Amino acid sequence: MQKTVRKKANSGFFANLWKHRAHVVMALPAFLVLLFIMYVPMIGLTLAFKKYDYSAGLFGSPWVNFDNFKFLIASKGEFFLMTKNTLMYYVIFTLVGTILNVAIAIGIDQLVFKRMAKTMQTLMIIPVFISYAAVQFIVFAFLDRNTGMINNVFGTNYRFYAKAGLQYWPLILTVVKVWKDTGYGSVLYMSVLSGIDTSLYEAADIDGANKFQQIRHITIPSLIPMVTVMLLLSVGNLMHSDTGLFYQVTRNIGQLYDATEVIDSYVLNSILNSGNFGYTAAASLFQSVVGLLLMLFANWMVRRIEPENALF
Amino acid sequence: MQKTAVQQPPKKLSMHEHKKIGPGQIILLFLIMLFTIFCFAPVLLVFISAFTEETWINSNGFTFFPGTHWSMNGMNSVLRYGSQLLQSYLVTIGITVVGTFFGLLIMSMYAYSISRPGFRFARFLSVFVLIPMLFNGGQLSGYIVFTSWYGLKDSLLLLILPLCVTTMNVIILRTYIANSIPGELMEAATIDGAGDYRTFFQITLPLLKPSLAAVGFMMATAYWNDWQNAQLYITTNAKKPLQLLLINIQKSIEFLLNNNNVPASVRAAMGGTIPQYSSTMATVVVVIAPIMIVYPFFQKYFVKGLTVGSVKG
């Protein structure tokens, strides 16, 4: 009985597919790109359990079970360090970034000089469009030992691009990240703010609420859904960093790795310098699996709090 | 999440009109202005240093106020890269234009298909586009599969394909189709005898413009600024995009700084001089200027067209 029911459903499915064949055709190109660019490479992660042999290729390389992971954990230093850095910068960037994005959005929204606000916003967004390959030169102009503006203005002699400058890099990277992304990051929040019903403010005004009270009780609560969504989206990328920031802006200087190496820059270095692909794949798999779990967790959390903000 | 879509009319300015400008407004203006300067000053510094005398930077460092020490030498030495610069420009423009238009076309067709009511396969397709955002092979797997399996080495395809379909962009387009384009319009077209393709190209696509502009501009920027794929895959000079040229300049500076006795032949190959501060900044100008010029025209679409929706449903 059940079999016939399923069969019927199936034939219905194929009839439906045929009826919508135009939609299948239209979805096909992007489907194929996703398949070959995103899905097939997933097979490459099996390398995490293999010892990569250039001549034998992906399938021909011998299995080594968990040896690569054992090595990663045994070589505590580097793996631990890059994981720590990845997490640390995620926390700093997300915290500082979210607060500033929201603050700038509210600030611009509250400003009565609308024309000026618009111009300032336009200027603020520009850095997001500059590649890290170019940003690197801008940062250099500030930090270089001889020609850098910081050393010249303060009459100091800091060597930022050497071991002696290690301690400054968390701050430097945060400042660069804030400089690059805040203007653009605030646009999304501004779009929410411009959607708030103005009668709410008017009512609050009549009730004698001052500006700060209005912001606290009207503006901020209305931003919470968007903040939740953006945080959720970012949690899934927790294990991924802005590779350009850590690879280009730091000029990939080995002496700075203690403060600047993240999993993504380690992987990139490994590919470019033909490092051990087995270990690298193990690190990648670790990165992907943890990322997946975090994303599922975050989505589940949001689903419980605000179902309509959940991603899936 | 759909409720975050911006469909409300823009806030009326009247709300602010009756307010007088208090000290709070002045302080706020000052703070935001300060942040604007923080954001824009470094960009300005690039342009100023590109036109500053090399000797001045060497002795006084990078500065916003080079006094009378302006010079065109930096720009001139960039032009000395001549044919390579032109070639890189062509490569970058080529991949940006082809990638953006191709990506927009196939992503909007995909988004359109998965938002068709009654299309049962859409569920699978929605999940299919979502998964890569949750789980992916990472750079290394991509590198191995692209180069050894697909045999794509030093190929411009590797600069175009990896960036042309992204989960976020499909979601944005899908949300826009679902929320901002009335379904009745497309139904009416079908009733009037328009086929599925015609409905998409003549009804949906034109109405999708604000979203296409926003997504397209973000894609174009991603293509223009992509250095990572170029560094991983491109080796031939003729295929090097601008960003890779920038990276090579930095590498050659480092090389020259670390090697005091560089043979004359190498110097000659680099155009007679070691790339210097002002010429490096001039190269940066050449690389970033086009986006800065185009961007204000697309800014108005950012808010309107970039609303994120969810893939469920």
XYZ file of C-alpha atoms in Angstrom:
625
model
C 0.000 0.000 0.000
C 2.667 2.401 1.070
C 4.720 1.497 -1.983
C 2.009 2.516 -4.385
C 1.550 5.798 -2.583
C 5.232 6.606 -2.889
C 5.237 5.594 -6.517
C 2.398 7.929 -7.195
C 4.186 10.767 -5.432
C 7.286 10.044 -7.455
C 5.560 10.062 -10.791
C 3.925 13.284 -9.712
C 7.355 14.642 -9.033
C 8.625 13.802 -12.489
C 5.503 15.168 -14.105
C 6.083 18.321 -12.122
C 9.720 18.368 -13.233
C 8.658 18.041 -16.867
C 6.083 20.759 -16.498
C 8.769 23.026 -15.080
C 11.467 21.953 -17.530
C 12.137 25.558 -18.494
C 12.980 26.307 -14.865
C 15.270 23.309 -14.732
C 17.086 24.540 -17.811
C 17.410 28.028 -16.368
C 18.795 26.738 -13.094
C 21.249 24.460 -14.855
C 24.182 26.818 -15.575
C 24.500 28.034 -11.983
C 23.899 24.473 -10.803
C 26.837 23.235 -12.857
C 29.122 26.032 -11.684
C 28.252 25.233 -8.071
C 28.764 21.541 -8.702
C 32.195 21.878 -10.257
C 33.514 24.828 -8.274
C 32.042 24.167 -4.840
C 31.000 20.537 -4.576
C 33.652 18.532 -6.425
C 36.498 20.165 -4.455
C 34.915 18.811 -1.271
C 36.357 15.451 -2.343
C 39.765 17.070 -1.970
C 39.252 17.113 1.774
C 39.889 13.348 1.815
C 43.488 14.452 1.563
C 43.264 15.091 5.295
C 43.507 11.321 5.712
C 46.197 10.793 3.084
C 49.839 11.429 2.499
C 49.814 13.543 -0.631
C 51.959 12.268 -3.447
C 52.240 14.717 -6.353
C 52.762 12.009 -8.951
C 50.006 9.725 -7.662
C 47.438 12.506 -7.391
C 44.463 12.760 -5.096
C 43.129 9.207 -5.505
C 46.487 7.499 -5.790
C 47.948 8.929 -2.610
C 48.146 6.405 0.234
C 45.783 6.563 3.201
C 47.374 7.383 6.528
C 44.212 7.515 8.646
C 44.516 10.120 11.360
C 48.269 10.675 11.129
C 47.908 14.187 9.759
C 45.665 15.206 12.635
C 47.996 13.572 15.115
C 50.841 15.562 13.667
C 48.853 18.799 13.808
C 47.999 18.270 17.443
C 51.484 17.049 18.309
C 53.050 20.127 16.749
C 51.058 22.088 19.304
C 52.768 25.371 18.647
C 51.630 26.371 15.181
C 48.230 24.720 14.943
C 47.257 25.943 18.369
C 48.544 29.404 17.548
C 46.680 29.848 14.286
C 43.452 28.521 15.768
C 43.832 30.866 18.704
C 44.527 33.822 16.419
C 41.585 32.964 14.175
C 39.216 32.905 17.145
C 40.734 35.948 18.820
C 40.442 38.144 15.734
C 36.920 36.908 15.049
C 35.839 37.977 18.527
C 37.580 41.359 18.370
C 36.396 42.189 14.844
C 32.825 41.076 15.441
C 32.521 42.931 18.727
C 34.176 46.167 17.638
C 32.674 45.947 14.149
C 29.082 45.450 15.254
C 29.220 48.206 17.839
C 30.744 50.687 15.409
C 28.441 49.723 12.532
C 25.398 50.309 14.702
C 26.812 53.486 16.251
C 27.670 55.022 12.881
C 24.298 54.039 11.430
C 22.416 55.620 14.335
C 24.689 58.673 14.269
C 24.141 59.321 10.584
C 20.428 58.650 10.915
C 20.074 61.145 13.761
C 22.033 63.887 12.065
C 19.855 66.751 10.835
C 22.424 67.878 8.266
C 21.166 65.365 5.722
C 23.223 66.517 2.763
C 26.432 66.438 4.738
C 25.550 63.059 6.247
C 25.113 61.653 2.767
C 28.495 62.953 1.595
C 30.260 61.678 4.682
C 28.685 58.286 4.232
C 29.854 58.160 0.632
C 33.427 58.878 1.724
C 33.233 56.362 4.558
C 32.308 53.492 2.261
C 35.228 53.963 -0.141
C 37.802 51.827 1.761
C 35.704 48.683 1.330
C 36.388 48.873 -2.400
C 40.163 48.911 -2.061
C 41.783 45.509 -2.350
C 44.085 44.318 0.396
C 46.876 44.153 -2.151
C 46.544 47.945 -2.348
C 45.661 48.514 1.319
C 48.973 46.955 2.165
C 50.801 49.932 0.611
C 48.606 52.406 2.482
C 49.313 50.714 5.809
C 52.996 50.688 4.933
C 52.904 54.458 4.426
C 51.859 54.792 8.055
C 53.993 52.084 9.633
C 57.297 52.007 7.766
C 60.296 52.579 9.975
C 61.827 55.398 7.941
C 59.117 56.927 5.808
C 56.088 55.892 7.856
C 53.858 58.687 9.057
C 53.484 57.405 12.599
C 57.212 57.345 13.272
C 57.662 60.735 11.631
C 54.836 62.516 13.385
C 55.675 61.190 16.831
C 59.425 61.228 16.313
C 59.601 57.565 17.247
C 61.464 54.649 15.773
C 59.075 51.730 16.017
C 59.878 48.696 13.899
C 56.367 47.499 13.214
C 57.377 45.039 10.526
C 59.772 43.129 12.760
C 59.640 40.988 15.865
C 59.867 44.125 18.007
C 56.513 45.296 16.654
C 54.664 42.058 17.369
C 52.581 43.413 20.230
C 51.074 46.178 18.083
C 49.635 43.946 15.388
C 46.346 42.999 17.040
C 45.651 46.720 17.322
C 46.903 47.517 13.822
C 44.798 44.782 12.220
C 41.719 45.858 14.156
C 42.166 49.471 13.085
C 42.640 48.443 9.442
C 39.574 46.205 9.585
C 37.456 48.950 11.156
C 38.753 51.458 8.626
C 37.917 49.189 5.713
C 34.547 47.710 6.667
C 32.673 50.063 8.991
C 31.311 52.471 6.399
C 29.856 49.706 4.293
C 28.802 47.655 7.312
C 26.616 50.480 8.551
C 24.636 50.678 5.285
C 22.571 47.613 6.137
C 21.661 48.994 9.536
C 20.796 52.345 7.984
C 18.328 50.601 5.721
C 16.564 49.229 8.793
C 16.589 52.623 10.503
C 15.040 54.337 7.513
C 12.195 51.841 7.787
C 11.230 52.725 11.343
C 7.788 54.278 11.580
C 8.372 57.948 12.393
C 5.167 58.170 14.390
C 6.907 56.105 17.063
C 9.409 58.912 17.574
C 6.702 61.541 17.478
C 4.719 59.708 20.138
C 7.821 59.359 22.287
C 8.513 63.046 21.799
C 5.055 63.961 23.043
C 5.493 61.654 26.012
C 8.584 63.654 26.908
C 11.221 61.074 26.061
C 14.568 62.637 25.270
C 16.808 61.658 22.361
C 18.785 59.066 24.301
C 15.653 57.441 25.652
C 14.227 57.319 22.142
C 17.374 55.654 20.831
C 17.404 53.179 23.671
C 13.766 52.206 23.480
C 12.920 52.609 19.798
C 16.020 52.642 17.622
C 18.103 49.909 19.219
C 15.267 47.372 19.647
C 14.379 47.754 15.988
C 17.972 46.977 15.020
C 18.157 43.762 17.046
C 16.747 41.445 14.324
C 19.297 42.662 11.791
C 22.121 42.414 14.326
C 21.053 38.846 15.066
C 21.068 37.921 11.407
C 24.453 39.496 10.763
C 25.952 37.781 13.816
C 24.481 34.490 12.714
C 25.955 34.862 9.264
C 29.324 35.741 10.738
C 29.391 32.800 13.145
C 29.399 30.442 10.189
C 32.516 32.202 8.978
C 34.181 32.134 12.362
C 36.923 29.822 11.191
C 37.513 31.853 8.052
C 39.394 35.098 8.194
C 39.855 37.959 5.796
C 42.860 36.327 4.145
C 44.038 39.560 2.570
C 44.194 41.282 5.924
C 46.423 38.630 7.425
C 48.453 37.812 4.343
C 48.845 41.123 2.506
C 48.643 43.780 5.204
C 51.168 41.958 7.379
C 53.331 41.493 4.259
C 53.369 37.814 5.216
C 56.357 38.516 7.429
C 57.360 35.376 9.318
C 58.510 37.282 12.374
C 54.949 38.488 12.900
C 53.272 35.076 12.639
C 52.848 34.812 16.412
C 50.330 37.632 16.214
C 49.122 37.372 12.630
C 48.943 33.787 11.419
C 45.409 32.462 10.965
C 44.247 29.187 9.451
C 43.485 30.768 6.076
C 46.873 32.403 5.728
C 48.549 29.158 6.789
C 46.684 27.295 4.057
C 47.534 29.925 1.453
C 51.201 29.860 2.417
C 51.199 26.110 2.271
C 49.824 26.086 -1.282
C 52.123 28.834 -2.543
C 55.225 27.346 -0.948
C 54.304 23.703 -1.571
C 54.027 22.867 2.093
C 52.739 19.546 3.386
C 49.325 19.212 1.735
C 48.253 16.432 4.097
C 48.594 18.617 7.184
C 47.063 21.541 5.359
C 44.055 19.476 4.314
C 43.673 18.307 7.905
C 43.643 21.920 9.061
C 41.133 22.776 6.309
C 38.844 19.919 7.264
C 39.010 20.972 10.893
C 38.130 24.496 9.776
C 35.203 23.371 7.614
C 33.706 20.972 10.139
C 33.901 23.414 13.024
C 32.440 26.096 10.743
C 29.545 23.832 9.821
C 28.775 22.941 13.426
C 28.884 26.588 14.481
C 26.576 27.599 11.667
C 24.048 24.893 12.520
C 24.237 25.851 16.172
C 23.798 29.557 15.504
C 20.863 28.946 13.182
C 19.246 26.692 15.763
C 19.688 29.386 18.409
C 18.126 32.073 16.254
C 15.301 29.737 15.345
C 14.448 29.432 18.984
C 14.611 33.156 19.665
C 13.248 34.703 16.450
C 12.088 32.015 14.035
C 11.627 34.361 11.083
C 15.230 35.476 11.288
C 16.603 31.972 10.932
C 18.535 31.384 7.757
C 17.106 27.938 7.073
C 13.556 37.787 7.894
C 11.497 39.056 5.008
C 10.243 41.777 7.246
C 13.637 43.443 7.175
C 13.047 44.151 3.498
C 13.019 47.825 2.827
C 9.738 48.530 1.240
C 8.570 51.386 3.360
C 8.709 54.801 1.761
C 11.786 56.810 2.738
C 11.460 58.589 6.042
C 9.920 61.981 5.726
C 12.313 64.775 6.478
C 9.547 66.742 8.123
C 10.281 64.923 11.339
C 13.487 66.839 11.700
C 12.422 70.133 10.239
C 10.858 71.589 13.314
C 13.834 70.726 15.448
C 16.335 73.377 16.259
C 20.000 72.549 15.999
C 21.228 71.960 19.533
C 24.713 71.325 20.871
C 24.059 67.585 20.656
C 23.802 67.860 16.877
C 27.075 69.768 16.672
C 28.893 67.166 18.778
C 27.403 64.371 16.697
C 28.415 66.103 13.483
C 31.922 66.559 14.834
C 32.247 62.870 15.799
C 30.975 61.572 12.489
C 33.186 64.016 10.643
C 36.132 62.711 12.627
C 35.307 59.166 11.611
C 34.899 60.241 7.998
C 38.366 61.774 8.076
C 39.731 58.584 9.602
C 38.221 56.653 6.695
C 39.066 58.984 3.874
C 42.440 60.451 4.880
C 44.436 57.292 4.066
C 42.842 57.228 0.614
C 43.781 60.860 0.161
C 47.317 60.048 1.254
C 47.653 57.615 -1.638
C 46.748 60.307 -4.131
C 48.986 62.909 -2.506
C 52.012 60.610 -2.290
C 51.542 59.542 -5.884
C 52.227 63.133 -6.883
C 54.917 63.936 -4.329
C 58.624 64.198 -5.163
C 60.440 60.964 -4.455
C 63.321 62.683 -2.636
C 60.861 64.488 -0.393
C 59.230 61.207 0.702
C 62.645 59.683 1.199
C 63.790 62.387 3.583
C 60.520 63.461 5.204
C 58.399 60.366 4.952
C 54.823 60.129 3.682
C 52.915 63.299 4.421
C 49.623 65.000 3.638
C 51.356 68.333 3.114
C 54.324 68.069 0.793
C 54.431 71.857 0.405
C 55.633 72.704 -3.050
C 57.233 69.341 -3.670
C 54.780 68.030 -6.208
C 55.959 65.885 -9.059
C 54.671 63.813 -11.946
C 57.610 61.402 -11.803
C 55.691 58.736 -9.935
C 52.951 58.684 -12.555
C 55.474 58.747 -15.357
C 57.340 55.767 -14.001
C 54.050 53.854 -13.747
C 53.435 54.557 -17.388
C 56.857 53.079 -17.987
C 55.375 49.690 -17.132
C 53.603 50.516 -20.347
C 52.449 47.450 -22.167
C 52.300 45.269 -19.049
C 50.090 47.797 -17.285
C 47.832 48.062 -20.297
C 47.681 44.281 -20.598
C 46.845 43.906 -16.894
C 44.155 46.544 -17.241
C 42.633 44.628 -20.123
C 42.727 41.360 -18.171
C 41.119 42.933 -15.110
C 38.433 44.723 -17.127
C 37.810 41.561 -19.128
C 37.296 39.233 -16.189
C 35.274 41.880 -14.343
C 32.858 42.466 -17.213
C 32.527 38.852 -18.327
C 32.350 37.485 -14.780
C 29.814 40.022 -13.566
C 27.422 39.697 -16.501
C 27.709 35.941 -16.735
C 27.304 35.573 -12.966
C 24.307 37.913 -12.830
C 22.588 36.089 -15.667
C 22.996 32.567 -14.332
C 22.323 33.561 -10.713
C 19.152 35.460 -11.517
C 17.898 32.568 -13.647
C 18.607 30.250 -10.732
C 16.941 32.603 -8.248
C 13.936 32.928 -10.541
C 13.609 29.158 -10.896
C 13.764 28.411 -7.193
C 11.140 31.033 -6.446
C 8.560 29.593 -8.875
C 5.465 28.418 -7.014
C 4.573 24.792 -7.625
C 8.061 23.858 -8.792
C 8.797 20.945 -6.474
C 12.443 20.599 -7.438
C 13.001 24.151 -6.119
C 13.364 22.824 -2.589
C 16.337 20.728 -3.564
C 17.866 23.586 -5.530
C 17.494 25.924 -2.539
C 19.359 23.513 -0.319
C 21.911 22.912 -3.055
C 22.859 26.567 -3.196
C 22.862 26.911 0.584
C 25.227 24.066 1.422
C 28.424 25.631 0.020
C 27.976 28.448 2.512
C 27.826 25.934 5.354
C 30.504 23.570 4.217
C 33.181 23.788 1.584
C 36.454 22.218 0.641
C 38.581 25.268 1.255
C 41.369 26.754 -0.825
C 43.635 23.735 -0.894
C 41.042 21.276 -2.193
C 40.008 23.799 -4.801
C 43.599 24.290 -5.834
C 44.266 20.575 -6.250
C 41.005 19.795 -8.030
C 41.191 22.781 -10.399
C 44.810 22.277 -11.356
C 45.212 18.505 -11.401
C 41.716 17.221 -12.231
C 40.389 19.942 -14.487
C 43.861 20.628 -15.831
C 43.229 24.351 -15.497
C 46.564 25.990 -14.923
C 47.284 29.584 -15.660
C 43.733 29.906 -16.995
C 41.529 32.991 -16.882
C 38.588 30.658 -16.200
C 39.982 30.289 -12.694
C 39.657 34.019 -12.199
C 36.057 34.019 -13.426
C 34.272 30.852 -12.280
C 35.122 30.734 -8.554
C 33.547 34.156 -7.980
C 30.558 34.037 -10.291
C 28.006 32.155 -8.170
C 27.818 32.858 -4.447
C 25.175 31.738 -2.000
C 24.617 35.216 -0.598
C 24.022 36.760 -4.003
C 21.539 34.080 -5.030
C 19.692 34.632 -1.743
C 19.615 38.391 -2.274
C 18.231 38.029 -5.798
C 15.723 35.412 -4.702
C 14.496 37.613 -1.857
C 14.074 40.517 -4.217
C 12.077 38.430 -6.679
C 9.888 37.044 -3.887
C 9.259 40.344 -2.109
C 9.458 43.141 -4.610
C 8.171 41.697 -7.853
C 4.437 40.967 -7.778
C 3.800 37.329 -8.619
C 0.580 38.286 -10.413
C 2.628 40.099 -13.008
C 4.404 36.923 -13.982
C 1.194 34.900 -13.806
C -0.493 37.403 -16.082
C 2.333 37.107 -18.568
C 1.951 33.339 -18.593
C -1.800 33.610 -19.092
C -1.168 35.979 -21.972
C 0.795 33.203 -23.577
C 4.332 34.234 -22.792
C 6.594 31.220 -22.329
C 8.706 30.724 -19.226
C 11.805 32.151 -20.855
C 9.999 35.139 -22.200
C 8.399 35.860 -18.836
C 11.823 35.812 -17.220
C 13.643 37.926 -19.777
C 10.881 40.443 -20.479
C 9.108 40.752 -17.137
C 11.292 39.575 -14.284
C 14.725 40.660 -15.444
C 13.808 44.315 -16.099
C 12.056 44.561 -12.719
C 15.059 42.999 -11.036
C 17.276 45.918 -12.056
C 17.837 47.563 -8.641
C 18.933 44.266 -7.179
C 21.063 43.445 -10.215
C 22.766 46.819 -9.947
C 23.623 46.310 -6.285
C 24.720 42.701 -6.598
C 26.479 43.405 -9.875
C 28.485 46.227 -8.420
C 29.563 44.115 -5.459
C 30.531 41.329 -7.854
C 32.455 43.707 -10.072
C 34.380 44.950 -7.049
C 35.137 41.400 -5.996
C 36.466 40.614 -9.472
C 38.431 43.841 -9.681
C 40.013 43.271 -6.277
C 40.626 39.540 -6.477
C 44.310 38.926 -5.857
C 44.142 35.488 -4.283
C 43.055 33.420 -7.276
C 45.478 35.361 -9.448
C 48.342 34.649 -7.101
C 47.429 30.981 -6.873
C 46.885 30.239 -10.529
C 48.247 32.860 -12.906
C 51.865 32.703 -14.046
C 51.966 34.194 -17.556
C 52.575 37.932 -17.739
C 49.928 38.345 -20.415
C 47.256 37.003 -18.045
C 48.238 38.908 -14.916
C 45.479 41.152 -13.572
C 46.193 44.500 -11.910
C 46.179 43.145 -8.374
C 48.867 40.627 -9.196
C 50.889 43.419 -10.763
C 50.644 45.291 -7.455
C 51.809 42.242 -5.535
C 54.708 41.743 -7.921
C 55.775 45.342 -7.440
C 55.936 44.832 -3.703
C 57.901 41.630 -4.170
C 60.400 43.299 -6.437
C 60.868 46.151 -3.967
C 61.543 43.657 -1.212
C 63.932 41.773 -3.456
C 65.848 44.924 -4.289
C 65.960 46.072 -0.698
C 67.369 42.739 0.361
C 69.918 42.561 -2.450
C 72.303 45.456 -2.595
C 74.126 44.277 -5.666
C 71.371 43.797 -8.176
C 72.778 43.215 -11.641
C 72.333 46.010 -14.114
C 70.347 43.745 -16.420
C 67.673 43.307 -13.778
C 67.491 47.040 -13.203
C 67.163 47.575 -16.908
C 64.368 45.004 -17.046
C 62.512 46.961 -14.391
C 62.567 50.094 -16.469
C 65.875 51.540 -15.341
C 64.889 52.384 -11.798
C 63.899 50.605 -8.666
C 60.167 51.123 -8.096
C 59.941 53.784 -5.473
C 57.514 55.171 -2.972
C 55.780 57.678 -5.200
C 55.601 55.333 -8.173
C 54.202 52.548 -5.996
C 51.482 54.880 -4.777
C 50.885 55.984 -8.350
C 50.300 52.331 -9.251
C 47.837 52.036 -6.385
C 46.026 55.083 -7.763
C 45.832 53.488 -11.186
C 44.382 50.333 -9.630
C 41.799 51.871 -7.284
C 40.707 54.971 -9.206
C 38.260 53.278 -11.615
C 36.174 51.810 -8.793
C 36.154 55.080 -6.893
C 34.892 56.869 -9.984
C 32.139 54.359 -10.758
C 30.979 53.736 -7.201
C 28.924 56.896 -6.494
C 26.650 56.003 -9.420
C 25.774 52.681 -7.802
C 25.539 53.831 -4.219
C 21.811 54.502 -4.350
C 21.149 50.841 -5.130
C 22.998 49.518 -2.099
C 20.166 49.860 0.341
C 17.382 49.186 -2.087
C 18.838 46.133 -3.750
C 20.877 44.382 -1.103
C 18.243 43.123 1.276
C 19.098 39.699 2.539
C 16.366 37.154 2.814
C 16.295 33.574 3.885
C 16.391 30.556 1.629
C 13.660 28.700 3.393
C 10.215 28.653 1.931
